[in-house]
GROMACS .gro file of C-alpha atoms in nm:
model
  477
    1MET     CA    1   0.000   0.000   0.000
    2ASN     CA    2   0.144   0.340  -0.098
    3PHE     CA    3   0.175   0.626   0.148
    4PHE     CA    4  -0.129   0.821   0.038
    5ASP     CA    5  -0.356   0.514   0.039
    6LYS     CA    6  -0.229   0.434   0.388
    7LEU     CA    7  -0.288   0.794   0.496
    8ASN     CA    8  -0.638   0.813   0.350
    9ARG     CA    9  -0.731   0.482   0.510
   10ASN     CA   10  -0.634   0.619   0.850
   11ILE     CA   11  -0.815   0.946   0.787
   12LEU     CA   12  -1.132   0.746   0.724
   13GLN     CA   13  -1.074   0.487   0.996
   14ASN     CA   14  -0.996   0.739   1.270
   15GLN     CA   15  -1.213   1.015   1.121
   16SER     CA   16  -0.922   1.250   1.173
   17LEU     CA   17  -0.708   1.500   0.984
   18LEU     CA   18  -0.477   1.535   1.285
   19PHE     CA   19  -0.111   1.437   1.290
   20VAL     CA   20   0.125   1.435   1.588
   21GLY     CA   21   0.483   1.555   1.605
   22LEU     CA   22   0.695   1.304   1.799
   23ASP     CA   23   0.973   1.540   1.902
   24PRO     CA   24   1.203   1.459   2.197
   25ASN     CA   25   1.251   1.823   2.289
   26PRO     CA   26   1.389   1.841   2.645
   27GLU     CA   27   1.249   2.192   2.681
   28MET     CA   28   0.895   2.064   2.621
   29MET     CA   29   0.920   1.745   2.827
   30PRO     CA   30   0.653   1.737   3.102
   31VAL     CA   31   0.769   1.787   3.461
   32ARG     CA   32   0.647   1.442   3.560
   33TYR     CA   33   0.928   1.283   3.355
   34GLU     CA   34   1.212   1.508   3.476
   35SER     CA   35   1.314   1.272   3.757
   36GLU     CA   36   1.414   1.015   3.497
   37GLU     CA   37   1.744   1.005   3.311
   38LEU     CA   38   1.697   1.237   3.009
   39ILE     CA   39   1.669   0.975   2.731
   40THR     CA   40   1.453   0.750   2.951
   41GLY     CA   41   1.221   1.038   3.034
   42LEU     CA   42   1.189   1.139   2.670
   43GLU     CA   43   1.120   0.779   2.568
   44LYS     CA   44   0.843   0.739   2.826
   45TRP     CA   45   0.689   1.068   2.714
   46LEU     CA   46   0.691   0.967   2.345
   47GLN     CA   47   0.548   0.625   2.427
   48PHE     CA   48   0.273   0.797   2.625
   49ILE     CA   49   0.189   1.025   2.330
   50ILE     CA   50   0.162   0.729   2.091
   51ALA     CA   51  -0.053   0.526   2.330
   52GLU     CA   52  -0.287   0.820   2.393
   53THR     CA   53  -0.334   0.926   2.030
   54ALA     CA   54  -0.304   0.619   1.803
   55ASP     CA   55  -0.681   0.583   1.766
   56PHE     CA   56  -0.747   0.950   1.695
   57VAL     CA   57  -0.483   1.069   1.446
   58CYS     CA   58  -0.396   0.990   1.085
   59ALA     CA   59  -0.013   1.016   1.094
   60TYR     CA   60   0.295   1.071   1.310
   61LYS     CA   61   0.578   1.311   1.229
   62PRO     CA   62   0.908   1.268   1.414
   63THR     CA   63   1.150   1.557   1.363
   64LEU     CA   64   1.494   1.413   1.286
   65GLY     CA   65   1.684   1.715   1.419
   66PHE     CA   66   1.568   1.661   1.778
   67TYR     CA   67   1.694   1.301   1.773
   68GLU     CA   68   2.024   1.397   1.609
   69ALA     CA   69   2.082   1.665   1.873
   70LEU     CA   70   2.082   1.391   2.140
   71GLY     CA   71   2.368   1.205   1.968
   72ILE     CA   72   2.381   0.826   1.938
   73PRO     CA   73   2.131   0.778   2.225
   74GLY     CA   74   1.896   1.005   2.029
   75LEU     CA   75   1.917   0.792   1.715
   76GLU     CA   76   1.857   0.483   1.926
   77LEU     CA   77   1.553   0.660   2.067
   78LEU     CA   78   1.432   0.724   1.711
   79TYR     CA   79   1.449   0.349   1.633
   80LYS     CA   80   1.248   0.270   1.947
   81THR     CA   81   0.993   0.540   1.866
   82LEU     CA   82   0.946   0.419   1.510
   83ALA     CA   83   0.902   0.063   1.637
   84ALA     CA   84   0.632   0.177   1.881
   85ILE     CA   85   0.415   0.336   1.612
   86PRO     CA   86   0.140   0.097   1.497
   87ALA     CA   87   0.226  -0.039   1.152
   88HIS     CA   88  -0.097   0.084   0.993
   89ILE     CA   89  -0.027   0.450   1.080
   90PRO     CA   90   0.199   0.632   0.830
   91VAL     CA   91   0.518   0.801   0.947
   92ILE     CA   92   0.639   1.128   0.795
   93LEU     CA   93   1.001   1.196   0.889
   94ASP     CA   94   1.047   1.571   0.924
   95ALA     CA   95   1.401   1.608   0.798
   96LYS     CA   96   1.391   1.915   0.568
   97HIS     CA   97   1.672   1.733   0.389
   98SER     CA   98   1.841   1.951   0.127
   99ASP     CA   99   2.187   1.807   0.061
  100LEU     CA  100   2.214   1.690  -0.299
  101ASN     CA  101   2.525   1.476  -0.244
  102THR     CA  102   2.371   1.258   0.028
  103SER     CA  103   2.019   1.227  -0.113
  104THR     CA  104   2.058   0.880  -0.264
  105ILE     CA  105   2.210   0.711   0.041
  106PHE     CA  106   1.978   0.897   0.280
  107ALA     CA  107   1.670   0.792   0.082
  108ARG     CA  108   1.783   0.429   0.094
  109THR     CA  109   1.842   0.444   0.469
  110LEU     CA  110   1.513   0.599   0.570
  111PHE     CA  111   1.292   0.404   0.327
  112THR     CA  112   1.454   0.059   0.344
  113GLU     CA  113   1.613   0.049   0.692
  114TRP     CA  114   1.400   0.287   0.897
  115GLN     CA  115   1.084   0.200   0.700
  116VAL     CA  116   0.932   0.547   0.722
  117ASP     CA  117   0.658   0.628   0.472
  118ALA     CA  118   0.738   0.985   0.374
  119ILE     CA  119   0.989   1.265   0.427
  120THR     CA  120   0.992   1.644   0.420
  121LEU     CA  121   1.239   1.803   0.177
  122SER     CA  122   1.360   2.156   0.105
  123PRO     CA  123   1.311   2.258  -0.259
  124TYR     CA  124   1.607   2.487  -0.329
  125THR     CA  125   1.823   2.228  -0.509
  126GLY     CA  126   1.533   2.135  -0.734
  127GLN     CA  127   1.417   1.812  -0.893
  128ASP     CA  128   1.766   1.658  -0.889
  129HIS     CA  129   1.746   1.653  -0.511
  130VAL     CA  130   1.393   1.508  -0.494
  131ALA     CA  131   1.432   1.237  -0.761
  132PRO     CA  132   1.626   0.985  -0.542
  133PHE     CA  133   1.338   0.985  -0.294
  134LEU     CA  134   1.075   0.923  -0.562
  135VAL     CA  135   1.222   0.598  -0.695
  136TYR     CA  136   1.094   0.407  -0.391
  137GLN     CA  137   0.755   0.267  -0.480
  138GLY     CA  138   0.482   0.356  -0.234
  139LYS     CA  139   0.686   0.624  -0.057
  140ALA     CA  140   0.626   0.999  -0.069
  141VAL     CA  141   0.780   1.339  -0.012
  142PHE     CA  142   0.644   1.666   0.123
  143ILE     CA  143   0.803   1.976  -0.029
  144LEU     CA  144   0.844   2.273   0.206
  145CYS     CA  145   0.672   2.568   0.037
  146CYS     CA  146   0.674   2.839   0.297
  147THR     CA  147   0.732   2.899   0.666
  148SER     CA  148   0.570   3.132   0.917
  149ASN     CA  149   0.878   3.296   1.068
  150PRO     CA  150   0.890   3.671   0.987
  151GLY     CA  151   1.252   3.659   0.873
  152ALA     CA  152   1.158   3.438   0.577
  153GLU     CA  153   0.919   3.688   0.421
  154ALA     CA  154   1.193   3.878   0.238
  155LEU     CA  155   1.267   3.561   0.040
  156GLN     CA  156   0.931   3.387   0.026
  157GLN     CA  157   0.732   3.694  -0.083
  158TYR     CA  158   0.991   3.791  -0.346
  159PRO     CA  159   0.952   3.951  -0.597
  160THR     CA  160   0.591   4.063  -0.536
  161ASP     CA  161   0.298   3.973  -0.315
  162GLU     CA  162   0.104   3.885  -0.632
  163ALA     CA  163   0.369   3.642  -0.761
  164PRO     CA  164   0.566   3.526  -0.455
  165LEU     CA  165   0.846   3.274  -0.463
  166TYR     CA  166   0.654   3.024  -0.249
  167LEU     CA  167   0.388   2.991  -0.521
  168GLN     CA  168   0.659   2.930  -0.780
  169VAL     CA  169   0.789   2.651  -0.553
  170VAL     CA  170   0.442   2.498  -0.556
  171LYS     CA  171   0.407   2.522  -0.934
  172GLU     CA  172   0.752   2.379  -1.001
  173SER     CA  173   0.738   2.099  -0.745
  174LYS     CA  174   0.412   1.971  -0.893
  175THR     CA  175   0.609   1.867  -1.201
  176TRP     CA  176   0.845   1.653  -0.991
  177GLY     CA  177   0.601   1.388  -0.875
  178THR     CA  178   0.242   1.274  -0.904
  179PRO     CA  179  -0.020   1.361  -0.640
  180GLU     CA  180   0.037   1.007  -0.507
  181GLN     CA  181   0.409   1.078  -0.461
  182LEU     CA  182   0.437   1.441  -0.361
  183GLY     CA  183   0.257   1.662  -0.111
  184LEU     CA  184   0.321   2.013   0.019
  185GLU     CA  185   0.429   2.138   0.360
  186VAL     CA  186   0.293   2.483   0.444
  187GLY     CA  187   0.387   2.673   0.757
  188THR     CA  188   0.167   2.979   0.795
  189THR     CA  189  -0.068   3.161   1.030
  190ASN     CA  190  -0.231   3.336   0.732
  191PRO     CA  191  -0.532   3.158   0.577
  192GLU     CA  192  -0.491   3.360   0.257
  193VAL     CA  193  -0.149   3.205   0.196
  194LEU     CA  194  -0.298   2.860   0.243
  195ALA     CA  195  -0.586   2.943   0.008
  196LEU     CA  196  -0.351   3.062  -0.267
  197ILE     CA  197  -0.153   2.740  -0.244
  198ARG     CA  198  -0.471   2.531  -0.249
  199ALA     CA  199  -0.587   2.713  -0.563
  200VAL     CA  200  -0.258   2.638  -0.739
  201ALA     CA  201  -0.247   2.277  -0.617
  202PRO     CA  202  -0.607   2.153  -0.582
  203GLU     CA  203  -0.510   1.784  -0.595
  204ARG     CA  204  -0.221   1.787  -0.348
  205ILE     CA  205  -0.214   1.687   0.017
  206ILE     CA  206  -0.112   1.986   0.227
  207MET     CA  207   0.054   1.933   0.564
  208ALA     CA  208  -0.011   2.252   0.759
  209ARG     CA  209   0.232   2.384   1.021
  210SER     CA  210   0.240   2.675   1.264
  211ILE     CA  211  -0.133   2.739   1.241
  212TRP     CA  212  -0.195   2.773   1.615
  213ALA     CA  213  -0.127   3.145   1.649
  214GLU     CA  214  -0.304   3.318   1.934
  215GLY     CA  215  -0.656   3.409   1.831
  216GLN     CA  216  -0.635   3.204   1.512
  217ASN     CA  217  -0.963   3.111   1.347
  218LEU     CA  218  -0.954   2.736   1.284
  219LYS     CA  219  -1.251   2.755   1.051
  220GLN     CA  220  -1.068   3.000   0.823
  221ILE     CA  221  -0.770   2.764   0.809
  222LEU     CA  222  -0.996   2.475   0.712
  223GLU     CA  223  -1.187   2.682   0.454
  224ALA     CA  224  -0.859   2.781   0.295
  225GLY     CA  225  -0.686   2.445   0.298
  226LEU     CA  226  -0.948   2.173   0.250
  227ASN     CA  227  -1.000   2.037  -0.099
  228THR     CA  228  -1.340   1.994  -0.264
  229ASN     CA  229  -1.390   1.658  -0.089
  230GLY     CA  230  -1.345   1.814   0.252
  231ASP     CA  231  -1.001   1.663   0.312
  232GLY     CA  232  -0.651   1.690   0.163
  233LEU     CA  233  -0.532   1.891   0.465
  234LEU     CA  234  -0.333   1.759   0.760
  235ILE     CA  235  -0.362   1.954   1.086
  236PRO     CA  236  -0.098   1.935   1.363
  237VAL     CA  237  -0.192   1.860   1.721
  238PRO     CA  238  -0.069   2.168   1.915
  239GLN     CA  239   0.271   2.101   2.069
  240ASP     CA  240   0.174   2.237   2.409
  241MET     CA  241  -0.112   1.988   2.425
  242LEU     CA  242   0.125   1.689   2.414
  243GLY     CA  243   0.240   1.731   2.772
  244ASN     CA  244  -0.108   1.710   2.924
  245THR     CA  245  -0.203   1.404   3.128
  246GLN     CA  246  -0.548   1.399   2.964
  247LEU     CA  247  -0.402   1.399   2.615
  248SER     CA  248  -0.643   1.141   2.475
  249GLU     CA  249  -0.950   1.344   2.575
  250GLU     CA  250  -0.805   1.670   2.442
  251VAL     CA  251  -0.711   1.518   2.104
  252GLN     CA  252  -1.059   1.366   2.073
  253SER     CA  253  -1.211   1.705   2.152
  254LEU     CA  254  -0.996   1.877   1.889
  255ARG     CA  255  -1.083   1.606   1.636
  256ALA     CA  256  -1.453   1.658   1.704
  257GLU     CA  257  -1.420   2.034   1.661
  258ILE     CA  258  -1.241   1.993   1.327
  259ASN     CA  259  -1.496   1.742   1.200
  260GLN     CA  260  -1.784   1.969   1.301
  261LEU     CA  261  -1.625   2.264   1.119
  262LYS     CA  262  -1.562   2.044   0.814
  263THR     CA  263  -1.930   1.950   0.805
  264GLU     CA  264  -2.033   2.315   0.829
  265ILE     CA  265  -1.794   2.420   0.553
  266ILE     CA  266  -1.906   2.144   0.316
  267TYR     CA  267  -2.271   2.231   0.380
  268GLU     CA  268  -2.218   2.604   0.339
  269ASN     CA  269  -2.039   2.555   0.009
  270SER     CA  270  -2.271   2.289  -0.131
  271THR     CA  271  -2.492   2.564  -0.274
  272CYS     CA  272  -2.237   2.843  -0.280
  273SER     CA  273  -2.052   2.953  -0.592
  274VAL     CA  274  -1.751   3.090  -0.409
  275TRP     CA  275  -1.488   2.909  -0.204
  276PHE     CA  276  -1.265   3.112   0.025
  277PRO     CA  277  -1.116   3.341  -0.092
  278ASP     CA  278  -1.256   3.428  -0.437
  279VAL     CA  279  -1.155   3.091  -0.581
  280CYS     CA  280  -1.420   2.839  -0.684
  281LEU     CA  281  -1.304   2.483  -0.627
  282LEU     CA  282  -1.643   2.318  -0.599
  283ASN     CA  283  -1.702   2.263  -0.971
  284GLN     CA  284  -1.344   2.218  -1.078
  285HIS     CA  285  -1.258   2.028  -1.393
  286PRO     CA  286  -1.144   1.668  -1.325
  287GLN     CA  287  -0.819   1.747  -1.509
  288GLN     CA  288  -0.763   2.081  -1.331
  289ASP     CA  289  -0.433   1.974  -1.177
  290LEU     CA  290  -0.299   1.871  -1.518
  291ILE     CA  291  -0.426   2.188  -1.689
  292LEU     CA  292  -0.253   2.408  -1.431
  293GLN     CA  293   0.072   2.215  -1.469
  294LEU     CA  294   0.061   2.247  -1.849
  295TYR     CA  295   0.019   2.620  -1.803
  296ASP     CA  296   0.304   2.635  -1.551
  297ILE     CA  297   0.553   2.471  -1.791
  298ASP     CA  298   0.445   2.698  -2.079
  299CYS     CA  299   0.266   2.433  -2.284
  300ILE     CA  300  -0.024   2.679  -2.285
  301MET     CA  301   0.052   3.045  -2.357
  302PHE     CA  302  -0.165   3.350  -2.413
  303GLY     CA  303  -0.090   3.639  -2.646
  304SER     CA  304  -0.116   3.684  -3.023
  305PHE     CA  305   0.014   3.382  -3.216
  306VAL     CA  306   0.012   3.302  -3.588
  307GLN     CA  307  -0.092   2.940  -3.655
  308ALA     CA  308   0.034   2.718  -3.937
  309SER     CA  309  -0.285   2.799  -4.128
  310GLY     CA  310  -0.209   3.172  -4.108
  311ALA     CA  311  -0.489   3.236  -3.859
  312ILE     CA  312  -0.411   3.444  -3.551
  313PHE     CA  313  -0.517   3.292  -3.217
  314PRO     CA  314  -0.505   3.462  -2.874
  315TYR     CA  315  -0.330   3.153  -2.738
  316TYR     CA  316  -0.071   2.894  -2.839
  317ILE     CA  317  -0.044   2.528  -2.743
  318ASP     CA  318   0.297   2.356  -2.748
  319LEU     CA  319   0.271   2.000  -2.616
  320ARG     CA  320   0.621   1.901  -2.727
  321LYS     CA  321   0.753   2.025  -2.391
  322ILE     CA  322   0.576   1.751  -2.196
  323ILE     CA  323   0.836   1.489  -2.292
  324SER     CA  324   1.090   1.683  -2.082
  325ASN     CA  325   0.864   1.666  -1.775
  326PRO     CA  326   0.816   1.295  -1.692
  327GLN     CA  327   0.556   1.351  -1.423
  328VAL     CA  328   0.336   1.567  -1.647
  329PHE     CA  329   0.393   1.329  -1.938
  330ASN     CA  330   0.278   1.043  -1.717
  331GLN     CA  331  -0.047   1.227  -1.635
  332VAL     CA  332  -0.104   1.304  -2.004
  333LEU     CA  333  -0.065   0.935  -2.090
  334THR     CA  334  -0.312   0.841  -1.816
  335ALA     CA  335  -0.566   1.087  -1.958
  336TYR     CA  336  -0.532   0.933  -2.307
  337GLU     CA  337  -0.550   0.584  -2.156
  338ASP     CA  338  -0.883   0.660  -1.989
  339ILE     CA  339  -1.032   0.713  -2.336
  340LEU     CA  340  -0.847   0.435  -2.521
  341LYS     CA  341  -0.944   0.162  -2.276
  342ASN     CA  342  -1.306   0.200  -2.390
  343LEU     CA  343  -1.225   0.163  -2.762
  344THR     CA  344  -1.167  -0.147  -2.973
  345PHE     CA  345  -0.854  -0.166  -3.191
  346ASP     CA  346  -0.567  -0.394  -3.290
  347ARG     CA  347  -0.290  -0.134  -3.318
  348LEU     CA  348  -0.243   0.232  -3.246
  349ALA     CA  349  -0.083   0.486  -3.475
  350GLY     CA  350   0.082   0.818  -3.394
  351ILE     CA  351   0.081   1.110  -3.638
  352PRO     CA  352   0.431   1.252  -3.704
  353TYR     CA  353   0.590   1.422  -3.543
  354GLY     CA  354   0.430   1.572  -3.233
  355SER     CA  355   0.232   1.268  -3.119
  356LEU     CA  356   0.498   1.000  -3.175
  357PRO     CA  357   0.636   1.014  -2.816
  358THR     CA  358   0.280   0.996  -2.681
  359ALA     CA  359   0.190   0.704  -2.907
  360THR     CA  360   0.507   0.523  -2.800
  361GLY     CA  361   0.427   0.573  -2.433
  362LEU     CA  362   0.071   0.450  -2.484
  363ALA     CA  363   0.188   0.145  -2.676
  364LEU     CA  364   0.409   0.051  -2.382
  365ARG     CA  365   0.132   0.118  -2.131
  366LEU     CA  366  -0.135  -0.075  -2.320
  367HIS     CA  367   0.097  -0.350  -2.447
  368CYS     CA  368  -0.035  -0.268  -2.792
  369PRO     CA  369   0.161  -0.275  -3.122
  370MET     CA  370   0.232   0.067  -3.268
  371ILE     CA  371   0.271   0.187  -3.625
  372PHE     CA  372   0.286   0.529  -3.785
  373PRO     CA  373   0.231   0.678  -4.131
  374ARG     CA  374   0.535   0.860  -4.262
  375LYS     CA  375   0.495   1.231  -4.317
  376GLU     CA  376   0.706   1.196  -4.631
  377VAL     CA  377   0.811   0.881  -4.815
  378LYS     CA  378   1.185   0.824  -4.843
  379ALA     CA  379   1.329   0.811  -5.196
  380HIS     CA  380   1.553   0.521  -5.099
  381GLY     CA  381   1.538   0.196  -4.904
  382THR     CA  382   1.198   0.029  -4.870
  383ARG     CA  383   1.007   0.351  -4.947
  384ARG     CA  384   0.739   0.243  -4.701
  385VAL     CA  385   0.441   0.467  -4.634
  386ILE     CA  386   0.364   0.294  -4.302
  387GLU     CA  387   0.639   0.212  -4.051
  388GLY     CA  388   0.595  -0.095  -3.833
  389ASN     CA  389   0.437  -0.437  -3.886
  390PHE     CA  390   0.067  -0.477  -3.952
  391HIS     CA  391  -0.187  -0.690  -4.138
  392PRO     CA  392  -0.446  -0.551  -4.381
  393GLY     CA  393  -0.793  -0.562  -4.232
  394GLU     CA  394  -0.678  -0.471  -3.879
  395THR     CA  395  -0.838  -0.182  -3.692
  396VAL     CA  396  -0.612   0.106  -3.595
  397VAL     CA  397  -0.686   0.389  -3.352
  398VAL     CA  398  -0.512   0.714  -3.445
  399VAL     CA  399  -0.350   0.923  -3.170
  400ASP     CA  400  -0.265   1.289  -3.227
  401ASP     CA  401  -0.185   1.581  -3.001
  402ILE     CA  402  -0.393   1.876  -3.121
  403LEU     CA  403  -0.700   1.904  -3.343
  404ILE     CA  404  -0.712   2.242  -3.520
  405SER     CA  405  -0.791   2.199  -3.890
  406GLY     CA  406  -0.783   1.818  -3.895
  407LYS     CA  407  -0.567   1.821  -4.209
  408SER     CA  408  -0.270   1.622  -4.076
  409VAL     CA  409  -0.473   1.363  -3.887
  410MET     CA  410  -0.701   1.296  -4.186
  411GLU     CA  411  -0.402   1.268  -4.416
  412GLY     CA  412  -0.245   1.018  -4.176
  413ALA     CA  413  -0.568   0.819  -4.147
  414GLY     CA  414  -0.593   0.817  -4.526
  415LYS     CA  415  -0.244   0.668  -4.559
  416LEU     CA  416  -0.334   0.395  -4.310
  417GLU     CA  417  -0.654   0.315  -4.500
  418SER     CA  418  -0.466   0.304  -4.830
  419ALA     CA  419  -0.263   0.017  -4.681
  420GLY     CA  420  -0.580  -0.181  -4.609
  421LEU     CA  421  -0.622  -0.080  -4.245
  422ASN     CA  422  -0.947   0.032  -4.082
  423VAL     CA  423  -0.963   0.359  -3.889
  424ASN     CA  424  -1.272   0.427  -3.681
  425ASP     CA  425  -1.149   0.642  -3.390
  426ILE     CA  426  -0.918   0.941  -3.360
  427VAL     CA  427  -0.804   1.042  -3.010
  428VAL     CA  428  -0.644   1.381  -2.947
  429PHE     CA  429  -0.532   1.561  -2.635
  430ILE     CA  430  -0.675   1.904  -2.715
  431ASP     CA  431  -0.962   1.994  -2.948
  432HIS     CA  432  -0.945   2.357  -3.058
  433GLU     CA  433  -1.319   2.347  -3.128
  434GLN     CA  434  -1.296   2.483  -3.481
  435GLY     CA  435  -1.575   2.258  -3.607
  436VAL     CA  436  -1.333   1.983  -3.708
  437ARG     CA  437  -1.513   1.706  -3.517
  438ASP     CA  438  -1.810   1.742  -3.753
  439LYS     CA  439  -1.575   1.725  -4.052
  440LEU     CA  440  -1.417   1.407  -3.915
  441GLN     CA  441  -1.757   1.255  -3.854
  442GLN     CA  442  -1.857   1.333  -4.212
  443ASN     CA  443  -1.549   1.138  -4.324
  444GLY     CA  444  -1.643   0.838  -4.113
  445TYR     CA  445  -1.424   0.904  -3.806
  446CYS     CA  446  -1.531   0.930  -3.444
  447SER     CA  447  -1.314   1.182  -3.259
  448HIS     CA  448  -1.236   1.187  -2.886
  449ALA     CA  449  -1.055   1.462  -2.694
  450VAL     CA  450  -0.907   1.466  -2.346
  451LEU     CA  451  -0.961   1.843  -2.326
  452THR     CA  452  -1.116   2.122  -2.526
  453ILE     CA  453  -0.963   2.467  -2.549
  454SER     CA  454  -1.268   2.619  -2.378
  455GLU     CA  455  -1.231   2.378  -2.085
  456ILE     CA  456  -0.867   2.487  -2.054
  457THR     CA  457  -0.937   2.861  -2.063
  458ASN     CA  458  -1.233   2.834  -1.825
  459THR     CA  459  -1.022   2.638  -1.577
  460LEU     CA  460  -0.729   2.881  -1.597
  461TYR     CA  461  -0.960   3.178  -1.553
  462GLN     CA  462  -1.144   3.027  -1.256
  463ALA     CA  463  -0.810   2.941  -1.094
  464GLY     CA  464  -0.690   3.299  -1.139
  465ARG     CA  465  -0.408   3.206  -1.378
  466ILE     CA  466  -0.523   3.424  -1.667
  467SER     CA  467  -0.678   3.770  -1.654
  468GLU     CA  468  -1.031   3.861  -1.752
  469GLU     CA  469  -0.885   4.038  -2.055
  470GLN     CA  470  -0.711   3.718  -2.170
  471PHE     CA  471  -1.025   3.515  -2.106
  472LEU     CA  472  -1.245   3.757  -2.301
  473ALA     CA  473  -0.995   3.764  -2.590
  474PHE     CA  474  -1.043   3.387  -2.618
  475THR     CA  475  -1.423   3.395  -2.593
  476GLU     CA  476  -1.444   3.668  -2.856
  477SER     CA  477  -1.208   3.495  -3.099
   0.00000   0.00000   0.00000
């Protein structure tokens, strides 16, 4: 079972979004354990926390730095603490690891020897740093996006409040791993910061930190951070609560308060068109996460662009960039696959050149033979029009990237048919909605699209990624 399945199972089983930090901080150790030798006292305290909370939380989060600060006895304490956590409860090691040179060996140690389920990482060294942690099947990482300490604002809010660095971290880190591999760690006392991150990353698990400021409104935090299903947000048990002798009762009370607020929020927004603040997430497109990522890596651009036909569009789509972003490419293939699995065919064919990487990936995924019609026939060698092995009479599904005029895809289908193959279905990623589907239907083809250009622009506008002016330029074109 992967980390997020394990986490979600515990959220449902314990009806809790709460996680507990298991931090052997001598300064926070309750007085009742001070008569013990330091390590012994800390161990008894941590064991008490686990025993009191295991039925009421969804995850535990030991902070590595506290154990390291205690030397070898501290690392031994970490092993004992990890062993005491029930196996069905996921463990997130709070390491904020950021050293590129030690990433590979550290990932192997914590995932294979320590058997933790997830780790927190700092993003500054980029995808190269995160990749060694993502090769372990079923494990996950949480990328630190922002912190609540005032001294960090000069960096995290740079260059402007409207386009701060922490949001760029969110956008970039989403291309490093799937929602099942990568979550976000957000330290803030400001619900608006949390809401902005949720709008950019609607499908990601957010682990909140530092939310218990004096006078903080828990409901505002939940409104800002919960996803459309009323979850996707992990809430920390307050650190000062962990020393109380009635810990179990207090955690249950906090859990009940959160669940009550969740119910109120879901009810209030069930008939409301606005989700806090000014971002509607209730009717989001099922591919919203993918659309936002395509926009973030400049596969979707807005401006004034001349198309191959000579027409001027207020936008430009360049899907060739997805092959350089494996995580996005993987999501694109999944979206195609959801359509293809409902069609009947013997082989699939990509249209040169843009869709050939996609067709290759789909052939591997579906264990289906691939062919492709040449764009031009070589004047030497076999002079074949169709590359790959096939038998006349077989049915071929055609895969292309973008449907604008339909010229290239119909030419490709025609070449396949001239070789005795049958083409019934054409599957594209984006339909520009220029009336081409009707033209294809008139020629005997049934077209299918993962997305339409209007779905893309509506999603980007609702998510606040494009301006009203850009949105209106599209609708008027």
